[in-house]
Amino acid sequence: MNIAGKKVLIVEDEQSIVDILTFNLQKEGCQTIAAFDGEDGLNKALTENPDLILLDLMLPKMDGYEVCRRIRENFETVPIIMVTAREEEEDKVVGLEMGADDYITKPFSMRELLARVKTNMRRQTFPAQAAPSKVIRAGDVTLDPDSFEVTKAGRQIPLSSKEYDLLKYFMTNPEKVASREELMEKVWNYEYYGDMRTVDVTVRRLREKIETNPAEPEHIITRRGAGYLFRK
Ligand code: CA
């Protein structure tokens, strides 16, 4: 995917990492902005309208979780990739719960990072991809593939990029059990077996947004040992 012209916000307090990210993203034609602490990161996330945010976890002034939480509190759906250290296993899950779309662990290869950036780049970057599409319905939930709008009982629901992709996958493949591996591959474009908790956490977040009672879901049904099934 071509990411030239896209604006990436890098929130990272280590100058050397900012430099190498900047260099590689600019080589792909991206425009980059850097913030070296959490407060500045949040401020730039809300004012600079980035197409994607690379967010370090351990930051001065405000940590990555808090930055992520506050961005989502402002109904910003910009894709966020959380950057964590390898030993911080639990942090990944917390990051996803705070509304991050994906995470990458340090140290990462630039190839891996660019692949993640391309996978997660704001979906408005695929303008003419759609065949003539129509609104998909499931009960009182609607999804419009042209405008990327999702509503429940007539009210617009702000979804993050991966929440939207997952819901769209479910709604276009209803009544069919999808394993977590399958969802990982189809929605996250990971060909290898990534961390399956990414799928579970995103499902949980999606249920909280589209289910009337997330504890007793009517649409996204768990099939224990098999995966998830979407019911229209
Ligand atoms: Ca840091």
PDB file of N, CA, C and O in Angstrom, residues 50-82:
ATOM      1  N   PRO A  50      -3.388  13.786  12.405  1.00  0.00           N
ATOM      2  CA  PRO A  50      -2.522  12.784  11.773  1.00  0.00           C
ATOM      3  C   PRO A  50      -3.326  11.625  11.200  1.00  0.00           C
ATOM      4  O   PRO A  50      -4.470  11.397  11.595  1.00  0.00           O
ATOM      5  N   ASP A  51      -2.730  10.891  10.248  1.00  0.00           N
ATOM      6  CA  ASP A  51      -3.374   9.708   9.668  1.00  0.00           C
ATOM      7  C   ASP A  51      -3.059   8.464  10.471  1.00  0.00           C
ATOM      8  O   ASP A  51      -3.710   7.432  10.301  1.00  0.00           O
ATOM      9  N   LEU A  52      -2.035   8.543  11.318  1.00  0.00           N
ATOM     10  CA  LEU A  52      -1.659   7.407  12.165  1.00  0.00           C
ATOM     11  C   LEU A  52      -0.741   7.918  13.266  1.00  0.00           C
ATOM     12  O   LEU A  52      -0.015   8.897  13.076  1.00  0.00           O
ATOM     13  N   ILE A  53      -0.809   7.249  14.423  1.00  0.00           N
ATOM     14  CA  ILE A  53       0.057   7.647  15.543  1.00  0.00           C
ATOM     15  C   ILE A  53       0.880   6.448  16.012  1.00  0.00           C
ATOM     16  O   ILE A  53       0.336   5.366  16.235  1.00  0.00           O
ATOM     17  N   LEU A  54       2.178   6.646  16.121  1.00  0.00           N
ATOM     18  CA  LEU A  54       3.057   5.662  16.751  1.00  0.00           C
ATOM     19  C   LEU A  54       3.283   6.166  18.170  1.00  0.00           C
ATOM     20  O   LEU A  54       3.828   7.247  18.369  1.00  0.00           O
ATOM     21  N   LEU A  55       2.812   5.392  19.130  1.00  0.00           N
ATOM     22  CA  LEU A  55       2.795   5.892  20.498  1.00  0.00           C
ATOM     23  C   LEU A  55       3.631   5.023  21.428  1.00  0.00           C
ATOM     24  O   LEU A  55       3.296   3.863  21.684  1.00  0.00           O
ATOM     25  N   ASP A  56       4.708   5.583  21.923  1.00  0.00           N
ATOM     26  CA  ASP A  56       5.544   4.888  22.897  1.00  0.00           C
ATOM     27  C   ASP A  56       4.769   4.802  24.211  1.00  0.00           C
ATOM     28  O   ASP A  56       3.913   5.639  24.503  1.00  0.00           O
ATOM     29  N   LEU A  57       5.060   3.752  24.983  1.00  0.00           N
ATOM     30  CA  LEU A  57       4.335   3.581  26.241  1.00  0.00           C
ATOM     31  C   LEU A  57       4.931   4.425  27.375  1.00  0.00           C
ATOM     32  O   LEU A  57       4.229   5.179  28.034  1.00  0.00           O
ATOM     33  N   MET A  58       6.231   4.264  27.585  1.00  0.00           N
ATOM     34  CA  MET A  58       6.864   4.986  28.684  1.00  0.00           C
ATOM     35  C   MET A  58       7.317   6.355  28.200  1.00  0.00           C
ATOM     36  O   MET A  58       8.254   6.464  27.425  1.00  0.00           O
ATOM     37  N   LEU A  59       6.594   7.371  28.674  1.00  0.00           N
ATOM     38  CA  LEU A  59       6.848   8.730  28.209  1.00  0.00           C
ATOM     39  C   LEU A  59       6.857   9.693  29.388  1.00  0.00           C
ATOM     40  O   LEU A  59       6.146   9.462  30.362  1.00  0.00           O
ATOM     41  N   PRO A  60       7.618  10.767  29.311  1.00  0.00           N
ATOM     42  CA  PRO A  60       7.544  11.779  30.371  1.00  0.00           C
ATOM     43  C   PRO A  60       6.184  12.499  30.352  1.00  0.00           C
ATOM     44  O   PRO A  60       5.522  12.547  29.318  1.00  0.00           O
ATOM     45  N   LYS A  61       5.798  13.021  31.469  1.00  0.00           N
ATOM     46  CA  LYS A  61       4.587  13.856  31.680  1.00  0.00           C
ATOM     47  C   LYS A  61       3.271  13.079  31.637  1.00  0.00           C
ATOM     48  O   LYS A  61       2.407  13.283  32.469  1.00  0.00           O
ATOM     49  N   MET A  62       3.082  12.199  30.645  1.00  0.00           N
ATOM     50  CA  MET A  62       1.839  11.420  30.573  1.00  0.00           C
ATOM     51  C   MET A  62       2.176  10.134  29.828  1.00  0.00           C
ATOM     52  O   MET A  62       2.793  10.193  28.765  1.00  0.00           O
ATOM     53  N   ASP A  63       1.817   8.966  30.382  1.00  0.00           N
ATOM     54  CA  ASP A  63       2.219   7.735  29.691  1.00  0.00           C
ATOM     55  C   ASP A  63       1.326   7.439  28.480  1.00  0.00           C
ATOM     56  O   ASP A  63       0.296   8.091  28.279  1.00  0.00           O
ATOM     57  N   GLY A  64       1.775   6.469  27.690  1.00  0.00           N
ATOM     58  CA  GLY A  64       1.089   6.158  26.436  1.00  0.00           C
ATOM     59  C   GLY A  64      -0.361   5.720  26.626  1.00  0.00           C
ATOM     60  O   GLY A  64      -1.212   6.025  25.812  1.00  0.00           O
ATOM     61  N   TYR A  65      -0.639   5.015  27.730  1.00  0.00           N
ATOM     62  CA  TYR A  65      -2.029   4.591  27.983  1.00  0.00           C
ATOM     63  C   TYR A  65      -2.951   5.798  28.105  1.00  0.00           C
ATOM     64  O   TYR A  65      -4.037   5.833  27.553  1.00  0.00           O
ATOM     65  N   GLU A  66      -2.485   6.737  28.917  1.00  0.00           N
ATOM     66  CA  GLU A  66      -3.296   7.918  29.190  1.00  0.00           C
ATOM     67  C   GLU A  66      -3.493   8.737  27.904  1.00  0.00           C
ATOM     68  O   GLU A  66      -4.593   9.220  27.641  1.00  0.00           O
ATOM     69  N   VAL A  67      -2.429   8.850  27.130  1.00  0.00           N
ATOM     70  CA  VAL A  67      -2.528   9.584  25.866  1.00  0.00           C
ATOM     71  C   VAL A  67      -3.587   8.909  24.991  1.00  0.00           C
ATOM     72  O   VAL A  67      -4.489   9.558  24.456  1.00  0.00           O
ATOM     73  N   CYS A  68      -3.503   7.578  24.903  1.00  0.00           N
ATOM     74  CA  CYS A  68      -4.427   6.802  24.081  1.00  0.00           C
ATOM     75  C   CYS A  68      -5.869   6.982  24.565  1.00  0.00           C
ATOM     76  O   CYS A  68      -6.783   7.237  23.784  1.00  0.00           O
ATOM     77  N   ARG A  69      -6.045   6.847  25.869  1.00  0.00           N
ATOM     78  CA  ARG A  69      -7.378   6.962  26.458  1.00  0.00           C
ATOM     79  C   ARG A  69      -7.992   8.326  26.154  1.00  0.00           C
ATOM     80  O   ARG A  69      -9.154   8.440  25.778  1.00  0.00           O
ATOM     81  N   ARG A  70      -7.162   9.366  26.303  1.00  0.00           N
ATOM     82  CA  ARG A  70      -7.695  10.721  26.079  1.00  0.00           C
ATOM     83  C   ARG A  70      -7.978  11.020  24.611  1.00  0.00           C
ATOM     84  O   ARG A  70      -8.895  11.771  24.289  1.00  0.00           O
ATOM     85  N   ILE A  71      -7.188  10.424  23.733  1.00  0.00           N
ATOM     86  CA  ILE A  71      -7.468  10.607  22.302  1.00  0.00           C
ATOM     87  C   ILE A  71      -8.839  10.008  21.995  1.00  0.00           C
ATOM     88  O   ILE A  71      -9.682  10.634  21.363  1.00  0.00           O
ATOM     89  N   ARG A  72      -9.084   8.793  22.517  1.00  0.00           N
ATOM     90  CA  ARG A  72     -10.367   8.126  22.251  1.00  0.00           C
ATOM     91  C   ARG A  72     -11.525   8.841  22.941  1.00  0.00           C
ATOM     92  O   ARG A  72     -12.642   8.841  22.431  1.00  0.00           O
ATOM     93  N   GLU A  73     -11.246   9.420  24.098  1.00  0.00           N
ATOM     94  CA  GLU A  73     -12.263  10.185  24.814  1.00  0.00           C
ATOM     95  C   GLU A  73     -12.768  11.344  23.959  1.00  0.00           C
ATOM     96  O   GLU A  73     -13.894  11.786  24.086  1.00  0.00           O
ATOM     97  N   ASN A  74     -11.878  11.839  23.099  1.00  0.00           N
ATOM     98  CA  ASN A  74     -12.238  12.943  22.213  1.00  0.00           C
ATOM     99  C   ASN A  74     -12.841  12.443  20.906  1.00  0.00           C
ATOM    100  O   ASN A  74     -12.917  13.189  19.935  1.00  0.00           O
ATOM    101  N   PHE A  75     -13.226  11.140  20.887  1.00  0.00           N
ATOM    102  CA  PHE A  75     -13.852  10.532  19.718  1.00  0.00           C
ATOM    103  C   PHE A  75     -12.982  10.574  18.481  1.00  0.00           C
ATOM    104  O   PHE A  75     -13.479  10.579  17.364  1.00  0.00           O
ATOM    105  N   GLU A  76     -11.675  10.614  18.682  1.00  0.00           N
ATOM    106  CA  GLU A  76     -10.773  10.550  17.541  1.00  0.00           C
ATOM    107  C   GLU A  76     -10.580   9.086  17.174  1.00  0.00           C
ATOM    108  O   GLU A  76     -10.266   8.263  18.034  1.00  0.00           O
ATOM    109  N   THR A  77     -10.768   8.757  15.900  1.00  0.00           N
ATOM    110  CA  THR A  77     -10.668   7.359  15.478  1.00  0.00           C
ATOM    111  C   THR A  77      -9.336   7.062  14.787  1.00  0.00           C
ATOM    112  O   THR A  77      -9.163   6.004  14.202  1.00  0.00           O
ATOM    113  N   VAL A  78      -8.414   7.990  14.847  1.00  0.00           N
ATOM    114  CA  VAL A  78      -7.102   7.801  14.218  1.00  0.00           C
ATOM    115  C   VAL A  78      -6.458   6.480  14.670  1.00  0.00           C
ATOM    116  O   VAL A  78      -6.510   6.137  15.850  1.00  0.00           O
ATOM    117  N   PRO A  79      -5.870   5.709  13.743  1.00  0.00           N
ATOM    118  CA  PRO A  79      -5.197   4.472  14.148  1.00  0.00           C
ATOM    119  C   PRO A  79      -4.006   4.761  15.074  1.00  0.00           C
ATOM    120  O   PRO A  79      -3.234   5.669  14.817  1.00  0.00           O
ATOM    121  N   ILE A  80      -3.915   3.967  16.124  1.00  0.00           N
ATOM    122  CA  ILE A  80      -2.816   4.127  17.077  1.00  0.00           C
ATOM    123  C   ILE A  80      -2.068   2.803  17.193  1.00  0.00           C
ATOM    124  O   ILE A  80      -2.673   1.766  17.474  1.00  0.00           O
ATOM    125  N   ILE A  81      -0.771   2.844  16.960  1.00  0.00           N
ATOM    126  CA  ILE A  81       0.067   1.662  17.187  1.00  0.00           C
ATOM    127  C   ILE A  81       0.897   1.935  18.440  1.00  0.00           C
ATOM    128  O   ILE A  81       1.661   2.891  18.498  1.00  0.00           O
ATOM    129  N   MET A  82       0.691   1.116  19.443  1.00  0.00           N
ATOM    130  CA  MET A  82       1.405   1.265  20.705  1.00  0.00           C
ATOM    131  C   MET A  82       2.766   0.593  20.590  1.00  0.00           C
ATOM    132  O   MET A  82       2.862  -0.524  20.069  1.00  0.00           O
TER     133      MET A  82
END
